[in-house]
Each structure stands twice: as C-alpha cells, then as structure tokens.
CSV table of C-alpha atoms and ligand atoms in Angstrom, one decimal:
chain,number,residue,atom,x,y,z
A,1,MET,CA,-0.1,-0.1,-0.1
A,2,TYR,CA,2.7,2.5,1.0
A,3,LYS,CA,4.2,1.8,-2.4
A,4,PHE,CA,1.1,3.3,-4.1
A,5,LEU,CA,1.2,6.2,-1.8
A,6,LEU,CA,4.8,6.8,-2.8
A,7,VAL,CA,3.8,6.8,-6.6
A,8,LEU,CA,1.0,9.1,-5.9
A,9,PHE,CA,3.4,11.5,-3.9
A,10,LEU,CA,6.0,11.2,-6.8
A,11,LEU,CA,3.2,12.0,-9.3
A,12,PHE,CA,1.7,14.9,-7.3
A,13,SER,CA,5.1,16.3,-6.7
A,14,THR,CA,6.1,16.4,-10.4
A,15,LEU,CA,3.0,17.5,-11.8
A,16,TYR,CA,2.8,20.6,-9.5
A,17,SER,CA,6.6,21.3,-10.1
A,18,ASN,CA,7.0,23.7,-12.9
A,19,GLU,CA,7.8,21.8,-15.8
A,20,PRO,CA,8.5,18.2,-15.2
A,21,ILE,CA,10.0,17.6,-18.6
A,22,GLN,CA,12.4,20.4,-20.2
A,23,PRO,CA,13.9,20.5,-23.8
A,24,LEU,CA,17.5,19.9,-24.5
A,25,PRO,CA,19.4,22.9,-24.1
A,26,LYS,CA,20.3,24.4,-27.5
A,27,ILE,CA,24.0,25.0,-26.5
A,28,VAL,CA,26.0,22.8,-24.3
A,29,LYS,CA,29.4,24.5,-23.7
A,30,TYR,CA,32.5,22.4,-24.3
A,31,ASP,CA,36.2,22.9,-24.7
A,32,ARG,CA,36.6,22.0,-28.5
A,33,GLU,CA,40.4,21.0,-28.2
A,34,LYS,CA,39.7,18.7,-25.4
A,35,ALA,CA,36.6,17.4,-27.0
A,36,LEU,CA,38.6,16.5,-30.2
A,37,LEU,CA,41.1,14.6,-28.1
A,38,GLY,CA,38.2,12.9,-26.4
A,39,LYS,CA,36.7,12.0,-29.8
A,40,LYS,CA,39.9,10.4,-30.8
A,41,LEU,CA,40.1,8.4,-27.6
A,42,TYR,CA,36.4,7.3,-27.8
A,43,PHE,CA,37.0,5.7,-31.3
A,44,ASP,CA,40.3,4.1,-30.6
A,45,PRO,CA,40.8,0.6,-29.3
A,46,ILE,CA,44.1,1.6,-27.8
A,47,LEU,CA,42.2,2.0,-24.6
A,48,SER,CA,41.8,-1.7,-24.3
A,49,LYS,CA,44.6,-4.1,-23.2
A,50,ASP,CA,44.9,-5.9,-26.5
A,51,ASN,CA,43.9,-3.1,-28.8
A,52,THR,CA,40.5,-4.5,-30.0
A,53,ILE,CA,37.7,-2.6,-28.1
A,54,SER,CA,36.9,1.0,-28.1
A,55,CYS,CA,34.2,2.8,-26.4
A,56,ALA,CA,32.4,2.9,-29.7
A,57,SER,CA,32.5,-0.9,-29.8
A,58,CYS,CA,29.6,-1.0,-27.2
A,59,HIS,CA,28.3,2.5,-27.5
A,60,ASN,CA,27.9,2.8,-31.4
A,61,LEU,CA,26.8,6.4,-32.0
A,62,GLU,CA,25.0,5.1,-35.2
A,63,LEU,CA,22.9,2.8,-33.1
A,64,GLY,CA,21.5,5.1,-30.5
A,65,GLY,CA,24.7,5.0,-28.5
A,66,VAL,CA,24.3,1.1,-27.7
A,67,ASP,CA,25.1,-2.1,-29.6
A,68,ASN,CA,21.6,-3.5,-29.4
A,69,LEU,CA,22.9,-6.7,-27.6
A,70,LYS,CA,21.5,-8.0,-24.5
A,71,PHE,CA,25.1,-8.0,-23.2
A,72,SER,CA,28.1,-6.5,-25.1
A,73,PHE,CA,31.4,-8.2,-25.7
A,74,GLY,CA,34.6,-7.0,-24.1
A,75,ILE,CA,38.2,-8.2,-24.9
A,76,LYS,CA,38.9,-11.9,-25.8
A,77,GLY,CA,35.1,-12.4,-26.6
A,78,GLN,CA,34.1,-12.1,-23.0
A,79,LYS,CA,30.3,-11.2,-22.4
A,80,GLY,CA,29.1,-8.6,-20.0
A,81,ILE,CA,26.6,-9.1,-17.3
A,82,ILE,CA,24.4,-5.9,-17.6
A,83,ASN,CA,23.1,-4.2,-20.7
A,84,THR,CA,24.7,-1.3,-22.1
A,85,PRO,CA,22.9,1.9,-21.6
A,86,THR,CA,23.1,4.8,-24.1
A,87,VAL,CA,26.1,7.3,-23.9
A,88,LEU,CA,23.7,9.9,-25.7
A,89,ASN,CA,22.6,12.7,-23.5
A,90,SER,CA,24.4,11.1,-20.5
A,91,ILE,CA,25.9,14.4,-19.4
A,92,PHE,CA,22.2,15.4,-18.2
A,93,ASN,CA,22.1,12.2,-15.9
A,94,PHE,CA,22.3,13.0,-12.1
A,95,ARG,CA,24.7,9.9,-11.8
A,96,GLN,CA,26.1,7.4,-14.3
A,97,MET,CA,25.6,3.6,-14.4
A,98,TRP,CA,22.4,1.7,-13.8
A,99,ASP,CA,23.2,1.6,-10.0
A,100,GLY,CA,24.5,5.3,-10.1
A,101,ARG,CA,27.8,4.2,-8.7
A,102,THR,CA,29.7,7.3,-10.3
A,103,LYS,CA,28.7,10.8,-10.8
A,104,THR,CA,30.9,12.4,-13.2
A,105,LEU,CA,31.4,11.3,-16.9
A,106,ALA,CA,35.1,11.9,-16.5
A,107,HIS,CA,35.2,9.3,-13.5
A,108,GLN,CA,32.8,6.9,-15.2
A,109,VAL,CA,35.4,5.9,-18.1
A,110,GLN,CA,37.7,4.3,-15.4
A,111,PHE,CA,35.2,1.6,-15.0
A,112,PRO,CA,35.2,0.2,-18.6
A,113,ILE,CA,38.9,0.8,-19.1
A,114,THR,CA,39.8,-1.5,-16.2
A,115,ASN,CA,36.9,-3.9,-16.0
A,116,PRO,CA,38.4,-7.4,-17.0
A,117,VAL,CA,35.4,-8.2,-19.3
A,118,GLU,CA,35.1,-4.8,-21.1
A,119,MET,CA,38.5,-3.3,-21.8
A,120,GLY,CA,40.8,-5.2,-19.3
A,121,ASN,CA,43.4,-2.6,-19.1
A,122,SER,CA,45.3,-1.1,-16.2
A,123,PHE,CA,45.8,2.7,-15.8
A,124,GLN,CA,49.6,2.3,-15.8
A,125,ASN,CA,49.7,0.1,-19.0
A,126,LEU,CA,47.3,2.5,-20.6
A,127,ILE,CA,49.3,5.6,-19.7
A,128,LYS,CA,52.4,4.0,-20.9
A,129,THR,CA,50.8,3.1,-24.2
A,130,LEU,CA,49.6,6.5,-24.8
A,131,LYS,CA,53.1,8.2,-24.0
A,132,ASN,CA,54.6,5.9,-26.7
A,133,ASN,CA,52.3,7.4,-29.2
A,134,SER,CA,53.2,10.7,-30.7
A,135,TYR,CA,50.0,12.0,-31.4
A,136,TYR,CA,48.5,11.6,-27.8
A,137,ASN,CA,51.6,12.4,-26.1
A,138,GLU,CA,52.0,15.8,-27.9
A,139,THR,CA,48.2,16.4,-27.7
A,140,PHE,CA,47.9,15.8,-24.0
A,141,ASN,CA,51.1,17.9,-23.3
A,142,ASN,CA,49.8,20.8,-25.2
A,143,ILE,CA,46.4,20.7,-23.5
A,144,TYR,CA,47.1,19.6,-20.0
A,145,LYS,CA,50.0,20.9,-17.8
A,146,ASN,CA,50.5,17.5,-16.3
A,147,GLY,CA,50.2,15.5,-19.7
A,148,ILE,CA,48.8,11.9,-19.8
A,149,THR,CA,47.1,11.0,-16.6
A,150,ILE,CA,43.9,9.1,-16.0
A,151,GLU,CA,42.0,12.1,-14.9
A,152,ASN,CA,42.8,14.0,-17.9
A,153,ILE,CA,41.9,10.8,-20.1
A,154,GLY,CA,38.5,11.1,-18.4
A,155,ASP,CA,38.3,14.9,-18.7
A,156,ALA,CA,38.8,14.7,-22.6
A,157,LEU,CA,36.3,11.9,-22.9
A,158,GLU,CA,33.7,13.8,-20.9
A,159,GLU,CA,34.1,17.0,-23.1
A,160,PHE,CA,33.4,14.8,-26.2
A,161,GLN,CA,30.4,13.3,-24.5
A,162,LYS,CA,29.1,16.7,-23.8
A,163,THR,CA,28.7,17.0,-27.6
A,164,LEU,CA,26.7,13.7,-27.8
A,165,ILE,CA,23.4,15.4,-27.4
A,166,THR,CA,20.4,14.7,-29.7
A,167,PRO,CA,17.7,17.3,-30.2
A,168,SER,CA,14.5,15.6,-31.3
A,169,ALA,CA,11.1,16.6,-32.8
A,170,PHE,CA,9.8,16.5,-29.2
A,171,ASP,CA,12.2,19.3,-28.1
A,172,ASP,CA,10.7,21.4,-30.9
A,173,TYR,CA,7.3,20.6,-29.6
A,174,LEU,CA,8.3,21.6,-26.0
A,175,ARG,CA,9.5,24.9,-27.5
A,176,GLY,CA,6.2,25.6,-29.0
A,177,ASP,CA,6.1,24.1,-32.6
A,178,GLU,CA,2.7,22.4,-32.4
A,179,ASN,CA,3.3,20.5,-35.6
A,180,ALA,CA,6.5,18.9,-34.8
A,181,ILE,CA,5.0,15.7,-33.4
A,182,THR,CA,2.0,13.9,-34.7
A,183,SER,CA,-1.5,13.8,-33.2
A,184,ASN,CA,-1.0,10.2,-31.8
A,185,GLN,CA,2.3,11.4,-30.4
A,186,LYS,CA,0.5,14.0,-28.5
A,187,LYS,CA,-2.0,11.6,-27.1
A,188,GLY,CA,0.8,9.3,-26.0
A,189,TYR,CA,2.4,12.4,-24.3
A,190,GLU,CA,-0.9,13.0,-22.4
A,191,LEU,CA,-1.0,9.5,-21.3
A,192,PHE,CA,2.6,9.4,-20.3
A,193,PHE,CA,1.7,12.3,-18.1
A,194,LYS,CA,-1.9,11.0,-16.9
A,195,LYS,CA,-0.7,7.6,-16.1
A,196,GLY,CA,2.1,8.7,-14.1
A,197,CYS,CA,5.1,7.6,-16.1
A,198,VAL,CA,6.3,11.3,-15.7
A,199,SER,CA,6.7,11.0,-11.8
A,200,CYS,CA,9.9,9.1,-12.4
A,201,HIS,CA,10.9,9.8,-16.2
A,202,ASN,CA,11.3,13.6,-16.0
A,203,GLY,CA,13.7,16.3,-16.5
A,204,ILE,CA,15.9,17.1,-19.5
A,205,ASN,CA,16.6,13.3,-20.1
A,206,ILE,CA,13.0,12.2,-19.2
A,207,GLY,CA,14.8,10.0,-16.9
A,208,GLY,CA,18.4,9.9,-15.4
A,209,GLY,CA,17.4,12.0,-12.4
A,210,LEU,CA,16.5,9.8,-9.6
A,211,TYR,CA,16.6,6.3,-8.4
A,212,ALA,CA,13.5,4.1,-8.2
A,213,GLN,CA,12.8,0.4,-7.3
A,214,PHE,CA,12.3,-2.0,-10.2
A,215,GLY,CA,9.0,-3.8,-9.4
A,216,LEU,CA,7.8,-1.0,-7.2
A,217,THR,CA,4.0,-2.1,-7.6
A,218,ASP,CA,4.8,-5.9,-9.0
A,219,GLU,CA,7.8,-7.3,-7.3
A,220,GLU,CA,6.8,-10.8,-8.6
A,221,MET,CA,7.0,-9.5,-12.2
A,222,ALA,CA,10.2,-7.7,-11.8
A,223,HIS,CA,11.8,-10.7,-10.0
A,224,ASN,CA,10.6,-13.1,-12.6
A,225,LEU,CA,12.2,-10.9,-15.2
A,226,THR,CA,15.4,-10.6,-13.3
A,227,ASN,CA,15.9,-14.3,-12.1
A,228,GLN,CA,16.0,-15.3,-15.8
A,229,SER,CA,18.8,-12.9,-16.7
A,230,THR,CA,20.9,-14.1,-13.6
A,231,ASN,CA,20.6,-17.5,-14.9
A,232,ASP,CA,22.0,-17.0,-18.4
A,233,ASN,CA,24.9,-14.8,-17.2
A,234,VAL,CA,27.9,-16.4,-18.5
A,235,THR,CA,30.3,-15.0,-16.0
A,236,LYS,CA,29.7,-15.9,-12.5
A,237,ASN,CA,30.2,-12.8,-10.6
A,238,GLU,CA,29.8,-11.7,-6.9
A,239,TYR,CA,28.4,-8.5,-8.0
A,240,ASN,CA,24.8,-9.4,-8.8
A,241,PRO,CA,23.6,-6.7,-11.5
A,242,ASP,CA,20.0,-7.4,-10.6
A,243,LEU,CA,20.4,-5.9,-7.0
A,244,GLY,CA,21.2,-2.2,-8.3
A,245,LEU,CA,21.9,0.3,-5.7
A,246,TYR,CA,22.2,-2.5,-3.1
A,247,ASN,CA,25.7,-3.2,-4.4
A,248,ILE,CA,26.9,0.1,-3.6
A,249,THR,CA,25.2,0.8,-0.3
A,250,LYS,CA,24.8,-2.8,1.1
A,251,ASN,CA,21.6,-1.6,2.5
A,252,ASP,CA,18.7,-3.9,2.2
A,253,PHE,CA,16.2,-1.3,1.4
A,254,ASP,CA,18.3,-0.3,-1.7
A,255,LYS,CA,17.8,-3.9,-3.3
A,256,PHE,CA,16.4,-3.7,-7.0
A,257,TYR,CA,16.7,0.2,-7.0
A,258,PHE,CA,18.2,1.5,-10.3
A,259,LYS,CA,18.7,5.1,-11.6
A,260,VAL,CA,15.5,5.7,-13.8
A,261,PRO,CA,16.8,5.4,-17.4
A,262,THR,CA,16.7,8.1,-19.8
A,263,LEU,CA,13.9,7.7,-22.6
A,264,ARG,CA,15.6,9.8,-25.1
A,265,ASN,CA,16.2,7.6,-28.3
A,266,VAL,CA,14.6,4.5,-26.5
A,267,ALA,CA,13.0,3.4,-29.5
A,268,LEU,CA,16.6,2.7,-30.8
A,269,THR,CA,18.2,1.2,-27.7
A,270,TYR,CA,16.7,-2.2,-27.6
A,271,PRO,CA,16.8,-4.7,-25.8
A,272,TYR,CA,15.4,-3.2,-22.8
A,273,LEU,CA,15.9,-3.1,-19.0
A,274,HIS,CA,19.1,-3.3,-17.1
A,275,ASN,CA,19.2,-7.0,-18.0
A,276,GLY,CA,18.3,-6.7,-21.7
A,277,ARG,CA,15.4,-9.0,-21.0
A,278,ILE,CA,12.7,-7.5,-23.1
A,279,GLU,CA,13.2,-7.2,-26.8
A,280,THR,CA,10.5,-4.9,-28.0
A,281,LEU,CA,9.5,-1.3,-26.7
A,282,ASN,CA,5.9,-2.2,-26.8
A,283,GLU,CA,6.2,-5.1,-24.3
A,284,THR,CA,8.6,-2.9,-22.1
A,285,ILE,CA,6.1,-0.3,-21.9
A,286,SER,CA,3.2,-2.7,-20.7
A,287,SER,CA,5.4,-4.7,-18.4
A,288,ILE,CA,6.8,-1.5,-16.9
A,289,ALA,CA,3.3,0.0,-16.4
A,290,LYS,CA,2.5,-3.1,-14.5
A,291,ALA,CA,5.8,-3.4,-12.5
A,292,GLN,CA,6.0,0.4,-11.7
A,293,LEU,CA,2.5,1.8,-11.5
A,294,GLY,CA,0.3,-1.3,-11.1
A,295,LEU,CA,-1.5,-0.6,-14.3
A,296,ASP,CA,-2.7,-2.8,-17.1
A,297,LEU,CA,-2.6,-0.5,-20.2
A,298,THR,CA,-4.8,-1.1,-23.1
A,299,LYS,CA,-3.3,-2.0,-26.5
A,300,GLU,CA,-4.3,1.3,-27.7
A,301,GLU,CA,-2.7,3.2,-24.8
A,302,THR,CA,0.5,1.1,-25.1
A,303,PHE,CA,0.5,1.9,-28.8
A,304,LEU,CA,0.0,5.6,-28.2
A,305,ILE,CA,2.9,5.7,-25.6
A,306,GLU,CA,5.2,3.9,-27.9
A,307,GLU,CA,4.4,6.6,-30.6
A,308,PHE,CA,5.3,9.3,-28.0
A,309,LEU,CA,8.6,7.7,-27.2
A,310,LYS,CA,9.4,7.6,-30.9
A,311,SER,CA,9.3,11.3,-30.9
A,312,LEU,CA,12.3,11.2,-28.4
A,313,ASN,CA,14.7,10.0,-31.1
A,314,GLY,CA,17.1,12.5,-32.0
A,315,LYS,CA,20.1,12.9,-34.3
A,316,VAL,CA,23.7,13.3,-32.9
A,317,THR,CA,26.2,15.4,-34.7
A,318,ILE,CA,29.6,14.3,-34.4
A,319,ILE,CA,32.2,17.2,-34.2
A,320,GLU,CA,34.8,17.6,-36.8
B,1,LIG,C1,32.6,-3.8,-23.5
B,1,LIG,C2,31.3,-2.7,-23.6
B,1,LIG,C3,31.6,-1.4,-23.2
B,1,LIG,C4,32.8,-0.7,-23.4
B,1,LIG,C5,33.9,-1.0,-24.1
B,1,LIG,C6,32.3,0.6,-22.8
B,1,LIG,N1,31.2,0.6,-22.2
B,1,LIG,FE1,30.3,2.2,-21.3
B,1,LIG,N2,28.8,1.0,-20.6
B,1,LIG,C7,28.9,-0.5,-20.8
B,1,LIG,C8,28.0,-0.9,-19.7
B,1,LIG,C9,27.6,-2.5,-19.7
B,1,LIG,C10,27.4,-0.1,-19.0
B,1,LIG,C11,26.6,-0.2,-17.8
B,1,LIG,C12,27.5,-0.6,-16.5
B,1,LIG,C13,26.7,-0.6,-15.4
B,1,LIG,O1,25.7,0.2,-15.0
B,1,LIG,O2,27.1,-1.3,-14.3
B,1,LIG,C14,28.1,1.1,-19.4
B,1,LIG,C15,27.8,2.4,-18.9
B,1,LIG,C16,28.4,3.8,-19.4
B,1,LIG,C17,27.9,5.0,-19.1
B,1,LIG,C18,26.9,5.4,-18.2
B,1,LIG,C19,25.6,5.7,-19.0
B,1,LIG,C20,24.4,5.6,-18.0
B,1,LIG,O3,23.1,6.0,-18.5
B,1,LIG,O4,24.5,5.3,-16.8
B,1,LIG,C21,28.7,5.9,-19.8
B,1,LIG,C22,28.6,7.3,-19.9
B,1,LIG,C23,29.5,5.0,-20.5
B,1,LIG,N3,29.4,3.7,-20.4
B,1,LIG,C24,30.7,5.6,-21.5
B,1,LIG,C25,31.6,4.7,-21.9
B,1,LIG,C26,33.0,5.4,-22.5
B,1,LIG,C27,33.3,6.9,-22.5
B,1,LIG,C28,33.7,4.2,-22.9
B,1,LIG,C29,35.1,4.3,-23.2
B,1,LIG,C30,36.1,4.6,-22.5
B,1,LIG,C31,32.8,3.0,-22.5
B,1,LIG,N4,31.6,3.4,-22.0
B,1,LIG,C32,33.3,1.8,-22.9
B,1,LIG,C33,29.5,-1.2,-21.7
B,1,LIG,C34,30.7,-0.7,-22.2
B,2,LIG,C1,8.5,4.4,-10.1
B,2,LIG,C2,9.3,4.9,-11.2
B,2,LIG,C3,8.9,4.7,-12.6
B,2,LIG,C4,7.8,5.0,-13.2
B,2,LIG,C5,6.5,5.3,-12.6
B,2,LIG,C6,7.8,4.5,-14.6
B,2,LIG,N1,9.1,4.1,-14.9
B,2,LIG,FE1,9.9,3.4,-16.6
B,2,LIG,N2,11.6,2.7,-15.5
B,2,LIG,C7,11.8,3.1,-14.2
B,2,LIG,C8,13.1,2.2,-13.7
B,2,LIG,C9,13.7,2.1,-12.5
B,2,LIG,C10,13.5,1.6,-14.9
B,2,LIG,C11,14.7,0.5,-15.0
B,2,LIG,C12,14.4,-0.8,-14.6
B,2,LIG,C13,15.4,-2.0,-15.0
B,2,LIG,O1,16.1,-1.9,-15.9
B,2,LIG,O2,15.6,-2.8,-14.1
B,2,LIG,C14,12.6,2.0,-16.0
B,2,LIG,C15,12.7,1.5,-17.4
B,2,LIG,C16,11.8,1.8,-18.4
B,2,LIG,C17,12.1,1.6,-19.8
B,2,LIG,C18,13.2,0.9,-20.4
B,2,LIG,C19,14.5,1.8,-20.6
B,2,LIG,C20,15.5,1.1,-21.2
B,2,LIG,O3,16.5,1.8,-21.7
B,2,LIG,O4,15.6,-0.1,-21.1
B,2,LIG,C21,11.1,2.2,-20.5
B,2,LIG,C22,10.7,2.1,-22.0
B,2,LIG,C23,10.1,2.8,-19.6
B,2,LIG,N3,10.9,2.7,-18.3
B,2,LIG,C24,8.9,3.5,-19.9
B,2,LIG,C25,8.0,3.9,-18.9
B,2,LIG,C26,6.8,4.3,-19.1
B,2,LIG,C27,6.0,4.3,-20.4
B,2,LIG,C28,6.1,4.4,-17.9
B,2,LIG,C29,4.6,4.8,-17.7
B,2,LIG,C30,3.8,3.6,-18.1
B,2,LIG,C31,7.1,4.2,-16.9
B,2,LIG,N4,8.2,4.0,-17.4
B,2,LIG,C32,7.0,4.5,-15.5
B,2,LIG,C33,11.1,3.7,-13.4
B,2,LIG,C34,9.9,4.0,-13.6
C-alpha cells in the first residue's frame, strides 16, 4: 500500500513542479580542443588491453549509443553481465551507471577501461601506451599541464561526450512548435503524464534524475524478469547486477533500486531493462506500467505511448 502512496506522492510532486520535462538546451558548452582529443580516444581501441575494443564498440553512435545486444562483448570475446545503456545525452544524468555508482562522466570512464570483461586494461599500462604514441603524447602535453593522466583521459572523454546530445522532434514541440509531433504522439504524451510515467521519467533526459525500485508495484513480475537474466549470465560474479543500488550501499532497502533510465532515443536502444530481458519497446511499456505503476494498459494506450516515445529519437552531430 505504501508503495502506491509513494507513486502518488511522486506523481503529485512532479505535476505541481513547474515543468516536469524540459527540452534539451540548444547549446552545451564544451572545450573544443579537449573534445576533439576525447573523440579520438572514444573511437580508439588503444584504450583496451589488447587493442581490440573501443568505447564505440559497445556504444555505437549510429545505433542510438548502444550495440543492441543483450550483453556486450569485451576483450577476448567475453560477455558482460548488464545491458549497455546509451552514452547519448548522458551528461544530463544525475549519476552514471544503472546503479549510479559514479557521478561524473570523467570518472565513469575508469570503470570500462579496467573492467576485465570490457577493456581489461590497467591505468599504468594505458598511460605507458599513450605516452609511446606521438599524437597522444603531444596533444595531451599541449592541452594539460600534467600531460597524460587517468584524470585527463577522463576529462577529454567527458568533453567529447558533452557533444553527444540529440535534439528531437519532441524538443521542438516543447519549445512551441505544435506541428513537430503527430497527433498520436500528442495523445501518447498526455497518457505518459496521466498514467504517471512522468513521476519517474522527467527532467531534460526524461529519466536519469532519480533512483526508483524496479518492481515498485509488482515485485513478482520484476523478479521473474530478473531471475531469468541471472541464470543466463555467463560470468559468475559476486556482483549481482540485478540488485542495483544495493551493490553500493549494502543497505537492504536499496535492493532492486536503479537509476531511472533516460527515454531519449529509447526506440533505438533495444533490448530493454538493465538485463536486456525484453526485446520490444511495446512489451517494455506494458510490463513497466504493471511493474512500476500497477497498471494494465490497453493495447491502444501502449501503442500511443510507444508513438510518443518515438518522438524522442534525435540525431547526434559528431564534431569535426
Ligand atoms: C564492453 C562494452 C563497453 C565498453 C567498451 C564501454 N562501455 Fe560504457 N557501458 C557499458 C555497460 C555494460 C555499462 C553499464 C554498466 C553498469 O551500469 O554497471 C556502461 C555504462 C556507460 C555509461 C553510463 C551511462 C548511463 O546512463 O548510466 C557511460 C557514460 C559510458 N558507459 C561511457 C563509456 C565510455 C566513454 C567508454 C570508453 C572509455 C565506454 N563506455 C566503454 C559497456 C561498455
Ligand atoms: C516509479 C518509477 C517509474 C515509473 C512510474 C515508470 N518508470 Fe520506466 N523505468 C523505471 C526504472 C527504475 C527503470 C529501469 C528498470 C530496470 O531496468 O531494471 C525503467 C525503465 C523503463 C524503460 C526501459 C528503458 C531502457 O532503456 O531499458 C521504459 C521504456 C520505460 N521505463 C517507460 C516507462 C513508461 C512508459 C512508464 C509509464 C507507463 C514508466 N516507465 C513508468 C522507473 C519508472
């Protein structure tokens, strides 16, 4: 019961805050020199131990910032244990990662670089490799007083990621262009509000701004969806990705809490959920409505919300 009250509270507090959803800012400031260095790093497998995997291998900018796999592959064909979220617009998330374990994009990059099933590198080895590369050695030394350090690698990658924002038809609509989205999309947006999705998916990223329990109103459904993913994990790991925030705090109340994901470009970033368990957006919407709001949406409602979510697809312009 208290969970329903919590949803109601979230809903009312968002509805009565000024604007629960804001358009992407038209300009995000970034340092061009650093961003160009970050771009080079982003696409360069030199970051991985055996020179085979780049950030772009898992976060393909042509594919909505993901790879459309349930779990990505790192060095030596190793499979990950949690679905790859998009990098697009991630500068607007209040924290990074499904469990929000890190705040800044600059710090975030330290995780994939050293994760044994992703890039499998060490900072020491990476810094040595970059120092032996004349482009990186010169460029880092020109831009940063202290040259190549793990913090500066993170900083350059963060500057590049600030450019990865995707203005969409929906942003034009929010700014007053009534014709930017279709009438079905408008109906879907209305439902998105009325049904309460907006209580969690709000802000510039329509998500990315708070933690919420997966399975708030239907734990059984959420657990059925998660148990399955744990069973087919290939890597036996102490870290149970299905437990979310609990992994950081070890506080029982935090079990199954995740950062609410952004819904920008969500029509492109299948499969869905932290465990990549659901293939289609349509099924995700109806399952999430049940798991997070205790609602059985009709086919028509699910269709309309899906149409609305498609208006959040945007185009990324890669800096030259
Ligand atoms: C082998 C695949 C793989 C590679 C390589 C990889 N990532 Fe990721 N990335 C992931 C996965 C999986 C997650 C989610 C991890 C988690 O939440 O525990 C993630 C999360 C992120 C996030 C957080 C997004 C969010 O919404 O929380 C950002 C930003 C990111 N990666 C950027 C990068 C950058 C920059 C690089 C290169 C230095 C990189 N990634 C390399 C798979 C990868
Ligand atoms: C109480 C908070 C809450 C509410 C309300 C909520 N969501 Fe979510 N949503 C989440 C969380 C948390 C996740 C991530 C769950 C996971 O992966 O374990 C999520 C995931 C999603 C995803 C999958 C995103 C991805 O990248 O995998 C979609 C789509 C989605 N929600 C749409 C909706 C829609 C549509 C509604 C309204 C019918 C809604 N949500 C209501 C918290 C919420």
